[in-house]
Amino acid sequence: MSNLPACPKCHSSYTYEDRQLFVCPECAHEWSGDAASSAGEDTVQAKDANGNALQDGDTVTVIKDLKVKGSSLVVKVGTRVKNIRLVDGDHNIDCKIDGIGAMKLKSEFVKKAAT
């Protein structure tokens, strides 16, 4: 067995490696292996349409009608998306939208919702 680090959030020893990230199955925390993370934060940076920094777990609002590729569905303006997850890539937000399902969004088409 390999020697994987314990989760920096809950200190579980049951971590596993998924691509370049370490994942804790107990608290679902993810962190990069190359960062000597004292706080365990990811380095993914994303900004909404207004320039506000986004973080994992934020709630955002869609600012433009977005067609769902391969479907006749449309994500309407004003749709609130809770508990987003930031990822690397062109579509840098992973989320689940009620009535549609799992989606990837570009941060330029959302704005951070007031909490």
PDB file of C-alpha atoms in Angstrom:
ATOM      1  CA  MET A   1       0.000   0.000   0.000  1.00  0.00           C
ATOM      2  CA  SER A   2       1.135   3.531  -0.669  1.00  0.00           C
ATOM      3  CA  ASN A   3       1.580   6.074   2.071  1.00  0.00           C
ATOM      4  CA  LEU A   4      -1.147   8.725   1.539  1.00  0.00           C
ATOM      5  CA  PRO A   5      -1.490  11.785   3.802  1.00  0.00           C
ATOM      6  CA  ALA A   6      -4.320  12.087   6.315  1.00  0.00           C
ATOM      7  CA  CYS A   7      -7.140  14.536   5.607  1.00  0.00           C
ATOM      8  CA  PRO A   8      -6.166  18.036   6.811  1.00  0.00           C
ATOM      9  CA  LYS A   9      -9.807  18.818   7.655  1.00  0.00           C
ATOM     10  CA  CYS A  10     -11.012  15.782   9.660  1.00  0.00           C
ATOM     11  CA  HIS A  11      -7.686  13.880  10.024  1.00  0.00           C
ATOM     12  CA  SER A  12      -9.139  10.694   8.527  1.00  0.00           C
ATOM     13  CA  SER A  13      -6.596   8.130   7.341  1.00  0.00           C
ATOM     14  CA  TYR A  14      -8.905   6.749   4.612  1.00  0.00           C
ATOM     15  CA  THR A  15      -7.848   9.199   1.887  1.00  0.00           C
ATOM     16  CA  TYR A  16      -7.440   8.212  -1.743  1.00  0.00           C
ATOM     17  CA  GLU A  17      -5.913   9.802  -4.823  1.00  0.00           C
ATOM     18  CA  ASP A  18      -8.048  11.039  -7.745  1.00  0.00           C
ATOM     19  CA  ARG A  19      -5.952  12.458 -10.603  1.00  0.00           C
ATOM     20  CA  GLN A  20      -3.930  15.295  -9.006  1.00  0.00           C
ATOM     21  CA  LEU A  21      -6.121  15.553  -5.898  1.00  0.00           C
ATOM     22  CA  PHE A  22      -6.379  13.710  -2.623  1.00  0.00           C
ATOM     23  CA  VAL A  23      -9.957  13.003  -1.493  1.00  0.00           C
ATOM     24  CA  CYS A  24     -11.348  12.190   1.944  1.00  0.00           C
ATOM     25  CA  PRO A  25     -14.349   9.823   1.707  1.00  0.00           C
ATOM     26  CA  GLU A  26     -15.536  10.745   5.204  1.00  0.00           C
ATOM     27  CA  CYS A  27     -15.856  14.550   4.899  1.00  0.00           C
ATOM     28  CA  ALA A  28     -15.579  14.877   1.059  1.00  0.00           C
ATOM     29  CA  HIS A  29     -12.693  17.346   1.370  1.00  0.00           C
ATOM     30  CA  GLU A  30     -10.365  17.561  -1.629  1.00  0.00           C
ATOM     31  CA  TRP A  31      -6.853  19.030  -1.712  1.00  0.00           C
ATOM     32  CA  SER A  32      -3.908  19.036  -4.058  1.00  0.00           C
ATOM     33  CA  GLY A  33      -1.004  16.773  -3.273  1.00  0.00           C
ATOM     34  CA  ASP A  34       1.795  19.139  -4.289  1.00  0.00           C
ATOM     35  CA  ALA A  35       0.659  21.986  -2.032  1.00  0.00           C
ATOM     36  CA  ALA A  36       1.995  21.698   1.479  1.00  0.00           C
ATOM     37  CA  SER A  37      -1.427  22.904   2.511  1.00  0.00           C
ATOM     38  CA  SER A  38      -1.511  24.268   5.991  1.00  0.00           C
ATOM     39  CA  ALA A  39      -5.154  25.221   5.504  1.00  0.00           C
ATOM     40  CA  GLY A  40      -5.918  22.558   2.883  1.00  0.00           C
ATOM     41  CA  GLU A  41      -7.227  25.052   0.314  1.00  0.00           C
ATOM     42  CA  ASP A  42      -7.340  24.407  -3.435  1.00  0.00           C
ATOM     43  CA  THR A  43      -5.737  26.925  -5.766  1.00  0.00           C
ATOM     44  CA  VAL A  44      -8.597  27.157  -8.288  1.00  0.00           C
ATOM     45  CA  GLN A  45      -9.466  30.831  -8.806  1.00  0.00           C
ATOM     46  CA  ALA A  46     -12.740  31.884 -10.421  1.00  0.00           C
ATOM     47  CA  LYS A  47     -14.509  35.231 -10.610  1.00  0.00           C
ATOM     48  CA  ASP A  48     -18.148  35.893 -11.391  1.00  0.00           C
ATOM     49  CA  ALA A  49     -19.456  38.367 -14.000  1.00  0.00           C
ATOM     50  CA  ASN A  50     -18.991  41.261 -11.537  1.00  0.00           C
ATOM     51  CA  GLY A  51     -15.410  40.311 -10.615  1.00  0.00           C
ATOM     52  CA  ASN A  52     -16.234  38.826  -7.198  1.00  0.00           C
ATOM     53  CA  ALA A  53     -14.123  35.835  -6.175  1.00  0.00           C
ATOM     54  CA  LEU A  54     -16.032  32.555  -6.005  1.00  0.00           C
ATOM     55  CA  GLN A  55     -15.403  29.726  -3.545  1.00  0.00           C
ATOM     56  CA  ASP A  56     -16.563  26.145  -3.174  1.00  0.00           C
ATOM     57  CA  GLY A  57     -20.011  26.026  -1.574  1.00  0.00           C
ATOM     58  CA  ASP A  58     -21.134  29.485  -2.763  1.00  0.00           C
ATOM     59  CA  THR A  59     -24.602  30.183  -4.117  1.00  0.00           C
ATOM     60  CA  VAL A  60     -24.729  31.882  -7.522  1.00  0.00           C
ATOM     61  CA  THR A  61     -27.425  33.248  -9.838  1.00  0.00           C
ATOM     62  CA  VAL A  62     -27.430  32.709 -13.616  1.00  0.00           C
ATOM     63  CA  ILE A  63     -27.391  36.059 -15.488  1.00  0.00           C
ATOM     64  CA  LYS A  64     -28.183  34.817 -19.016  1.00  0.00           C
ATOM     65  CA  ASP A  65     -30.401  32.136 -20.567  1.00  0.00           C
ATOM     66  CA  LEU A  66     -28.120  29.140 -21.174  1.00  0.00           C
ATOM     67  CA  LYS A  67     -29.027  26.366 -23.618  1.00  0.00           C
ATOM     68  CA  VAL A  68     -28.177  22.876 -22.412  1.00  0.00           C
ATOM     69  CA  LYS A  69     -26.069  21.196 -25.071  1.00  0.00           C
ATOM     70  CA  GLY A  70     -27.668  18.057 -26.528  1.00  0.00           C
ATOM     71  CA  SER A  71     -31.064  18.873 -25.078  1.00  0.00           C
ATOM     72  CA  SER A  72     -34.004  21.227 -25.546  1.00  0.00           C
ATOM     73  CA  LEU A  73     -33.697  22.430 -21.936  1.00  0.00           C
ATOM     74  CA  VAL A  74     -32.737  26.003 -21.034  1.00  0.00           C
ATOM     75  CA  VAL A  75     -31.315  27.305 -17.753  1.00  0.00           C
ATOM     76  CA  LYS A  76     -33.308  30.525 -17.278  1.00  0.00           C
ATOM     77  CA  VAL A  77     -32.038  33.910 -16.084  1.00  0.00           C
ATOM     78  CA  GLY A  78     -32.311  34.195 -12.305  1.00  0.00           C
ATOM     79  CA  THR A  79     -31.874  30.484 -11.606  1.00  0.00           C
ATOM     80  CA  ARG A  80     -30.160  30.092  -8.223  1.00  0.00           C
ATOM     81  CA  VAL A  81     -27.501  27.407  -8.017  1.00  0.00           C
ATOM     82  CA  LYS A  82     -26.469  26.329  -4.513  1.00  0.00           C
ATOM     83  CA  ASN A  83     -23.291  24.660  -3.322  1.00  0.00           C
ATOM     84  CA  ILE A  84     -21.060  25.118  -6.384  1.00  0.00           C
ATOM     85  CA  ARG A  85     -17.715  23.386  -6.764  1.00  0.00           C
ATOM     86  CA  LEU A  86     -14.803  25.060  -8.555  1.00  0.00           C
ATOM     87  CA  VAL A  87     -12.761  22.986 -11.000  1.00  0.00           C
ATOM     88  CA  ASP A  88     -10.006  23.627 -13.536  1.00  0.00           C
ATOM     89  CA  GLY A  89     -10.945  24.052 -17.160  1.00  0.00           C
ATOM     90  CA  ASP A  90     -13.018  26.201 -19.470  1.00  0.00           C
ATOM     91  CA  HIS A  91     -16.272  25.442 -17.660  1.00  0.00           C
ATOM     92  CA  ASN A  92     -14.957  26.049 -14.163  1.00  0.00           C
ATOM     93  CA  ILE A  93     -18.070  25.451 -12.024  1.00  0.00           C
ATOM     94  CA  ASP A  94     -19.550  22.016 -11.285  1.00  0.00           C
ATOM     95  CA  CYS A  95     -23.062  22.147  -9.867  1.00  0.00           C
ATOM     96  CA  LYS A  96     -26.437  20.467  -9.696  1.00  0.00           C
ATOM     97  CA  ILE A  97     -29.443  22.434 -10.979  1.00  0.00           C
ATOM     98  CA  ASP A  98     -32.942  21.428  -9.846  1.00  0.00           C
ATOM     99  CA  GLY A  99     -34.952  19.999 -12.732  1.00  0.00           C
ATOM    100  CA  ILE A 100     -31.906  19.652 -14.986  1.00  0.00           C
ATOM    101  CA  GLY A 101     -29.236  17.741 -13.051  1.00  0.00           C
ATOM    102  CA  ALA A 102     -25.458  17.898 -12.981  1.00  0.00           C
ATOM    103  CA  MET A 103     -24.012  20.756 -15.045  1.00  0.00           C
ATOM    104  CA  LYS A 104     -20.763  22.542 -15.791  1.00  0.00           C
ATOM    105  CA  LEU A 105     -21.007  26.334 -16.020  1.00  0.00           C
ATOM    106  CA  LYS A 106     -18.656  29.136 -16.967  1.00  0.00           C
ATOM    107  CA  SER A 107     -18.153  31.618 -14.150  1.00  0.00           C
ATOM    108  CA  GLU A 108     -18.651  34.549 -16.533  1.00  0.00           C
ATOM    109  CA  PHE A 109     -22.382  33.708 -16.796  1.00  0.00           C
ATOM    110  CA  VAL A 110     -23.125  33.765 -13.062  1.00  0.00           C
ATOM    111  CA  LYS A 111     -23.038  36.295 -10.257  1.00  0.00           C
ATOM    112  CA  LYS A 112     -22.490  35.605  -6.601  1.00  0.00           C
ATOM    113  CA  ALA A 113     -25.745  35.639  -4.659  1.00  0.00           C
ATOM    114  CA  ALA A 114     -26.069  37.745  -1.535  1.00  0.00           C
ATOM    115  CA  THR A 115     -25.992  35.606   1.586  1.00  0.00           C
TER     116      THR A 115
END
